[in-house]
Short mmCIF file of C-alpha atoms in Angstrom, two decimals:
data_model
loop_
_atom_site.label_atom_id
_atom_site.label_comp_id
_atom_site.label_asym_id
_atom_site.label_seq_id
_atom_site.Cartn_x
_atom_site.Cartn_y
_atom_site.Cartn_z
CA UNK A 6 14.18 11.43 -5.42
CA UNK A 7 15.13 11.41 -8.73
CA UNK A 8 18.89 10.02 -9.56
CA UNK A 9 20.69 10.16 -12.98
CA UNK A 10 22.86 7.28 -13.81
CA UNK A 11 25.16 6.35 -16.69
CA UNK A 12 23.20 3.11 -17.23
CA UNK A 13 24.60 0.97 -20.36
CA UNK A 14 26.84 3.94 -22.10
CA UNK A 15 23.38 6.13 -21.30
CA UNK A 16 22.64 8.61 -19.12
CA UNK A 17 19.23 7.86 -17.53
CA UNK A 18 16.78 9.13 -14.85
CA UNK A 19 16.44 6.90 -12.05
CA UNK A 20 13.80 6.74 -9.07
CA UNK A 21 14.20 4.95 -5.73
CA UNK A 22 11.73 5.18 -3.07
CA UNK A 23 12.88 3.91 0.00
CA UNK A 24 10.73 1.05 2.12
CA UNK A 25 10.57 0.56 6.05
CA UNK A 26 11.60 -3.50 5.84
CA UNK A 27 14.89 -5.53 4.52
CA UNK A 28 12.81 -7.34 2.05
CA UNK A 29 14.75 -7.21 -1.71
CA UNK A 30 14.44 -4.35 -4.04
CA UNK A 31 11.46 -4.43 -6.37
CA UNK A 32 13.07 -2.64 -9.88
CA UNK A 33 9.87 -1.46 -12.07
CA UNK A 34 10.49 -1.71 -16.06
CA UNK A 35 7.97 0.66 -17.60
CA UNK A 36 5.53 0.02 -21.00
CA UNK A 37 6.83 0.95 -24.78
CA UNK A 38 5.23 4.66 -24.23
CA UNK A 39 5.78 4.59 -20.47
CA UNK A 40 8.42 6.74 -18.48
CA UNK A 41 9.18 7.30 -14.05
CA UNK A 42 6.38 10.14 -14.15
CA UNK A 43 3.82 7.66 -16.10
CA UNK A 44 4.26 5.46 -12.98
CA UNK A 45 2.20 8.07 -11.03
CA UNK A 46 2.10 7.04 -7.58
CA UNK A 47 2.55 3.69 -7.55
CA UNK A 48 6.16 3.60 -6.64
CA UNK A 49 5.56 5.02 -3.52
CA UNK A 50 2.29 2.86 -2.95
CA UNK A 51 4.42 -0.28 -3.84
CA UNK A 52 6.84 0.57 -1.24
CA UNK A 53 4.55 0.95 1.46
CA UNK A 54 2.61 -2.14 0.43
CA UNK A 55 5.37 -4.48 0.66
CA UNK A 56 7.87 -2.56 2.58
CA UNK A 57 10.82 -2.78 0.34
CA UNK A 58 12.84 -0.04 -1.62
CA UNK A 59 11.30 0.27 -5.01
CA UNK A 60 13.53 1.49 -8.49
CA UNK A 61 12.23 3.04 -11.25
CA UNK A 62 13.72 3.75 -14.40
CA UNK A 63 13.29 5.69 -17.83
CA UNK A 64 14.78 3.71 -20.00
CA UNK A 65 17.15 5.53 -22.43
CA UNK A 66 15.23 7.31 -25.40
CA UNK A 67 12.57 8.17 -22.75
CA UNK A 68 11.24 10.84 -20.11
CA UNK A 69 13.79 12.49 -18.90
CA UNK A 70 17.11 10.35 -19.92
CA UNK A 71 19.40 10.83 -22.88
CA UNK A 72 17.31 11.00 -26.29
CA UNK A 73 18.02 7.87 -28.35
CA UNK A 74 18.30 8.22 -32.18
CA UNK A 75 15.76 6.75 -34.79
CA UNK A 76 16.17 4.02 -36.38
CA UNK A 77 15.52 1.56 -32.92
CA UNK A 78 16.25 -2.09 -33.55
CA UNK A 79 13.96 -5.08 -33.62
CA UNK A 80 15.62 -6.37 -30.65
CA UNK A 81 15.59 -3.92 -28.93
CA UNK A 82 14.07 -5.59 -25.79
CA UNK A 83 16.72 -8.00 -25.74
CA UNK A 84 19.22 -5.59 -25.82
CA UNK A 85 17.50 -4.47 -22.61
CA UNK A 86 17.58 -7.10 -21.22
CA UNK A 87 20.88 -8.61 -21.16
CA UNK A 88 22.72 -5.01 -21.13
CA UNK A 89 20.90 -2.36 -19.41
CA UNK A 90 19.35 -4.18 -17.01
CA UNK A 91 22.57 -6.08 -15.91
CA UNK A 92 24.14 -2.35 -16.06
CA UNK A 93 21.45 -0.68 -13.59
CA UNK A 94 21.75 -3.34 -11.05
CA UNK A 95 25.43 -3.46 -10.56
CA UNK A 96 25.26 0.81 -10.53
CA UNK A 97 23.18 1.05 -8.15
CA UNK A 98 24.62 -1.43 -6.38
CA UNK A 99 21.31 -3.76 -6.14
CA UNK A 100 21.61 -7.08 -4.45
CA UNK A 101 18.50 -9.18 -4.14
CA UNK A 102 15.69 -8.04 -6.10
CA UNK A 103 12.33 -8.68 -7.78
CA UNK A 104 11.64 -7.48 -11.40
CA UNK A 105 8.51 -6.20 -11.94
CA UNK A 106 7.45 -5.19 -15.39
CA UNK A 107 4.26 -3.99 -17.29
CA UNK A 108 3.76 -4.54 -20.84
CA UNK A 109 7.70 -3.55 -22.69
CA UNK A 110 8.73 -3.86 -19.21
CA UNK A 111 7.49 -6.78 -18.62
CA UNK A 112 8.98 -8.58 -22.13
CA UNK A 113 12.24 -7.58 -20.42
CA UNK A 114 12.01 -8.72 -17.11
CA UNK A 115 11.45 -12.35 -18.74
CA UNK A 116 13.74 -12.07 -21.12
CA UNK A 117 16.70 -10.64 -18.65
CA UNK A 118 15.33 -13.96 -16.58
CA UNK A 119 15.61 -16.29 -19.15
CA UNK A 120 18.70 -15.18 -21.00
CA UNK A 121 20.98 -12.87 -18.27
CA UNK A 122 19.38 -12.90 -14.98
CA UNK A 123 21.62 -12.38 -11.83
CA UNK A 124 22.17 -14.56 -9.29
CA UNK A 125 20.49 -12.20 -6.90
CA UNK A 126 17.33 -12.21 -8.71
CA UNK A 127 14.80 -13.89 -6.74
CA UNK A 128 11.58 -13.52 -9.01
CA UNK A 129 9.29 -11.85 -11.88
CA UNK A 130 6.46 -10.28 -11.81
CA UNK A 131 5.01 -9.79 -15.09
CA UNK A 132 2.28 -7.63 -16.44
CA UNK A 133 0.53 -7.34 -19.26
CA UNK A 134 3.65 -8.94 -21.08
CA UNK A 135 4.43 -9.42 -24.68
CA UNK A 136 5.93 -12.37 -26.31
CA UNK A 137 4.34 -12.69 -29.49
CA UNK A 138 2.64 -10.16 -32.33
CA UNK A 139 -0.70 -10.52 -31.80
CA UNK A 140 -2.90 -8.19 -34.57
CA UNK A 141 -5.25 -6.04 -32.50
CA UNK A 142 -7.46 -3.24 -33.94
CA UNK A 143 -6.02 -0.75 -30.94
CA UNK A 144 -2.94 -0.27 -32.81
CA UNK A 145 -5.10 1.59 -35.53
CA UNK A 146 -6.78 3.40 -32.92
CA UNK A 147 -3.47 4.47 -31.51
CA UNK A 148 -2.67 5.87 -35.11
CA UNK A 149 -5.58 7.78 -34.98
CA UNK A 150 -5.15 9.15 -31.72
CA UNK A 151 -1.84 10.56 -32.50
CA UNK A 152 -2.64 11.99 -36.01
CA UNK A 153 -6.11 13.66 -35.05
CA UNK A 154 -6.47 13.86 -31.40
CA UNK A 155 -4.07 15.20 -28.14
CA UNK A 156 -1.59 11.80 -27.58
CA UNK A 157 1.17 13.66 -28.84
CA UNK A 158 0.19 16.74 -26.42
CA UNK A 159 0.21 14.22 -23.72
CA UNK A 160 3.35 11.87 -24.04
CA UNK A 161 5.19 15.68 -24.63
CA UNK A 162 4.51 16.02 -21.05
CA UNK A 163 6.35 12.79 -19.59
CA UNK A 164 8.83 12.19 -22.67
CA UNK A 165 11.48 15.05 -24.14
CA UNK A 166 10.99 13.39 -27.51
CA UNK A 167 7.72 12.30 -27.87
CA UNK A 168 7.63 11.91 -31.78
CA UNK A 169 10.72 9.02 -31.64
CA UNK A 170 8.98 7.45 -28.55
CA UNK A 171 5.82 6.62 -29.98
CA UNK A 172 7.60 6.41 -33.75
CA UNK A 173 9.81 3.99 -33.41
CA UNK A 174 6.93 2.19 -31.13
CA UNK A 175 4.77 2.14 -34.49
CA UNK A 176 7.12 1.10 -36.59
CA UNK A 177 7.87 -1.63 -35.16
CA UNK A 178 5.30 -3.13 -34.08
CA UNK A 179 3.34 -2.66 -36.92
CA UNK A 180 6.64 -3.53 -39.29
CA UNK A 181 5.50 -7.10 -41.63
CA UNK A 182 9.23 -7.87 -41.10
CA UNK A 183 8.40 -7.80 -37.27
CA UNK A 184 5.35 -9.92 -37.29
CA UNK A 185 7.10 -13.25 -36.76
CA UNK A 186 8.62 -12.10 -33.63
CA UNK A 187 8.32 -14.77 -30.95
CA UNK A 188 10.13 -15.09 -27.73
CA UNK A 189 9.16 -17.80 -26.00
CA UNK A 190 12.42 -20.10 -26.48
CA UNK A 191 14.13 -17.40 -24.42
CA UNK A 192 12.06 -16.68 -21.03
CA UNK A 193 12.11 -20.66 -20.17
CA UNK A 194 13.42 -19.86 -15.94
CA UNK A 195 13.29 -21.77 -12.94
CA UNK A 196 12.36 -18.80 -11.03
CA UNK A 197 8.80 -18.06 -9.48
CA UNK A 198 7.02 -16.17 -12.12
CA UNK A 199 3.38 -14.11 -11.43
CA UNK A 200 2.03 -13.88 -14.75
CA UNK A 201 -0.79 -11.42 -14.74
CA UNK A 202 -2.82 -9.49 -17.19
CA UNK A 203 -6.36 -7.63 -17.28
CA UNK A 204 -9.09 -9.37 -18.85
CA UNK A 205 -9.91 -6.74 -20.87
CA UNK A 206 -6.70 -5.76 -22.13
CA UNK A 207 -6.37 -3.95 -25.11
CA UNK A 208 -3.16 -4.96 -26.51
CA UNK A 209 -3.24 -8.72 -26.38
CA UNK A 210 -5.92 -10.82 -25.84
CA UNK A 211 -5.91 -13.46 -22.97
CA UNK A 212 -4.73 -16.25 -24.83
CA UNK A 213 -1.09 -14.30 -23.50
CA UNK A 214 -1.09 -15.42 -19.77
CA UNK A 215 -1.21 -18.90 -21.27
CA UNK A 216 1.41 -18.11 -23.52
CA UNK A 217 4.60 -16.92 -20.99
CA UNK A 218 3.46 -19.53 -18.45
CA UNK A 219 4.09 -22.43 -20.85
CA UNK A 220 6.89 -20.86 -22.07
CA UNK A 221 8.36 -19.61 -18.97
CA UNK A 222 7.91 -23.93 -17.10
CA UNK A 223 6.45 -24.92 -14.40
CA UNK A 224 7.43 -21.78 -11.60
CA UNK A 225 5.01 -19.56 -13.53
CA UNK A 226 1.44 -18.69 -11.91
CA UNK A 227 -1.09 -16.83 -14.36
CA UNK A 228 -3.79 -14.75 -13.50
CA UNK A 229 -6.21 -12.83 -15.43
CA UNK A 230 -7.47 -9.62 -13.50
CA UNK A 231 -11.57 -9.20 -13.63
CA UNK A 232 -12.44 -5.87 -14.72
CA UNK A 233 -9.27 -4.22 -15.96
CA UNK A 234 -7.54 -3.55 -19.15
CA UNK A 235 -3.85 -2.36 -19.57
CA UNK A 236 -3.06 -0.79 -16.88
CA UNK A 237 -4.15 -3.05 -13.92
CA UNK A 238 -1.71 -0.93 -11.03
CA UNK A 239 -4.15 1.68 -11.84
CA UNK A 240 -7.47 -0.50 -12.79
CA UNK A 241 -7.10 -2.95 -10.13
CA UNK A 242 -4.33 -1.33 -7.86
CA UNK A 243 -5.32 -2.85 -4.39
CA UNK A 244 -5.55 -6.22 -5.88
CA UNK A 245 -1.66 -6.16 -8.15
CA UNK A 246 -0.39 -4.61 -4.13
CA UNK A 247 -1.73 -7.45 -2.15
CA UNK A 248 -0.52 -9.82 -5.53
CA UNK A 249 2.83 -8.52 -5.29
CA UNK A 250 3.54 -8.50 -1.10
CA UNK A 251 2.30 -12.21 -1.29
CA UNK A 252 5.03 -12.81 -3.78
CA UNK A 253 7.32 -10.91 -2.07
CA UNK A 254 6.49 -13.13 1.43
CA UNK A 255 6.42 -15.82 -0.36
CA UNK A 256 9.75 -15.90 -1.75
#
């Protein structure tokens, strides 16, 4: 059922899908272009795989929460990190919990780890994470996309402003004033860390997994996922399940 929440002076859309156990909340932090419908089904297939309640956010500029105004900061992930995500865990009154993340979402979850991370938090999962600019020929194709072809048609159906979504997405990442941005000094934790990533991703190459896990110490685990790009919960979605309930026991 969808929920809306005043989350960080923001009024968002929130998702929670109930499990059958007592196991801790897993809260799901969605990609740059990502939104609670983008998740499809895997919410609900998350939930039944590990048997605890699953949250799902838009964050604020996106789907169906409270536009957000252009110009977006650099930081903007930190900002996430040590003000929303704090904010949306004491509102909904979350105690333990797991933060699982994919690609934006997944910059956050190490960053609210390294730099604000509650004492309930019991673990990361990260996917597809960023923590450095890597230069990648997709982000050309991405330009292309939106100026010639239907991308716009499509994030109008999961975003009420699709133009400052994807915008402010460009802009920064393809800003030269951006470029240096590195955030490894701030995701070192002592927490247990899955650090996973397709092989074929087309956003950062695989030199990344590598990259958190040294940065994040010695609790971090990397894995590189055979035969899947971006998206592995929809490339590889039986395999990230199984991944994440064996984290989930584990902890």
């Amino acid at each position: 059922m969808i929920e809306r929440h005043h989350i960080a002076g923001h009024e968002v859309e929130v998702l929670r899908v109930r499990g059958a156990g007592d196991g801790p909340t897993i809260v799901l932090l969605h990609e740059a272009l990502g939104c609670i419908s983008l998740w499809r089904d895997f919410p609900a297939q998350l939930a039944v795989a590990t048997g605890c309640e699953v949250v799902a956010w838009s964050r604020w500029g996106y789907g169906r929460s409270e536009p957000r105004p252009a110009p977006w900061s650099f930081d903007y992930h930190e900002m996430e990190a040590t003000e929303a995500v704090p904010d949306l865990l004491s509102a909904l009154g979350i105690g333990q919990h797991v933060l699982w993340g994919h690609s934006d979402g997944a910059t956050i979850a190490l960053l609210n780890a390294g730099l604000a991370p509650s004492p309930d938090l019991l673990g990361v999962i990260s996917v597809a994470g960023h923590v450095v600019v890597e230069e990648l020929s997709e982000m050309e194709a991405m330009a292309e996309w939106w100026a010639n072809g239907d991308l716009r048609d499509r994030l109008a159906r999961h975003h009420d402003d699709p133009d400052t979504v994807y915008g402010e997405w460009m802009r920064i990442w393809t800003n030269p004033d951006f470029a240096d941005w590195d955030i490894r000094p701030q995701i070192e934790s002592t927490l247990p860390t899955l650090v996973t990533q397709g092989q074929d991703d087309e956003y950062a190459t695989p030199d990344h997994v590598a990259l958190i896990t040294g940065a994040v110490g010695a609790q971090a685990v990397g894995h590189l996922i055979e035969g899947s790009g971006h998206h592995p919960m929809f490339d590889a979605t039986e395999w990230v399940l199984e991944a994440t309930a064996a984290f989930v026991r584990a902890l």
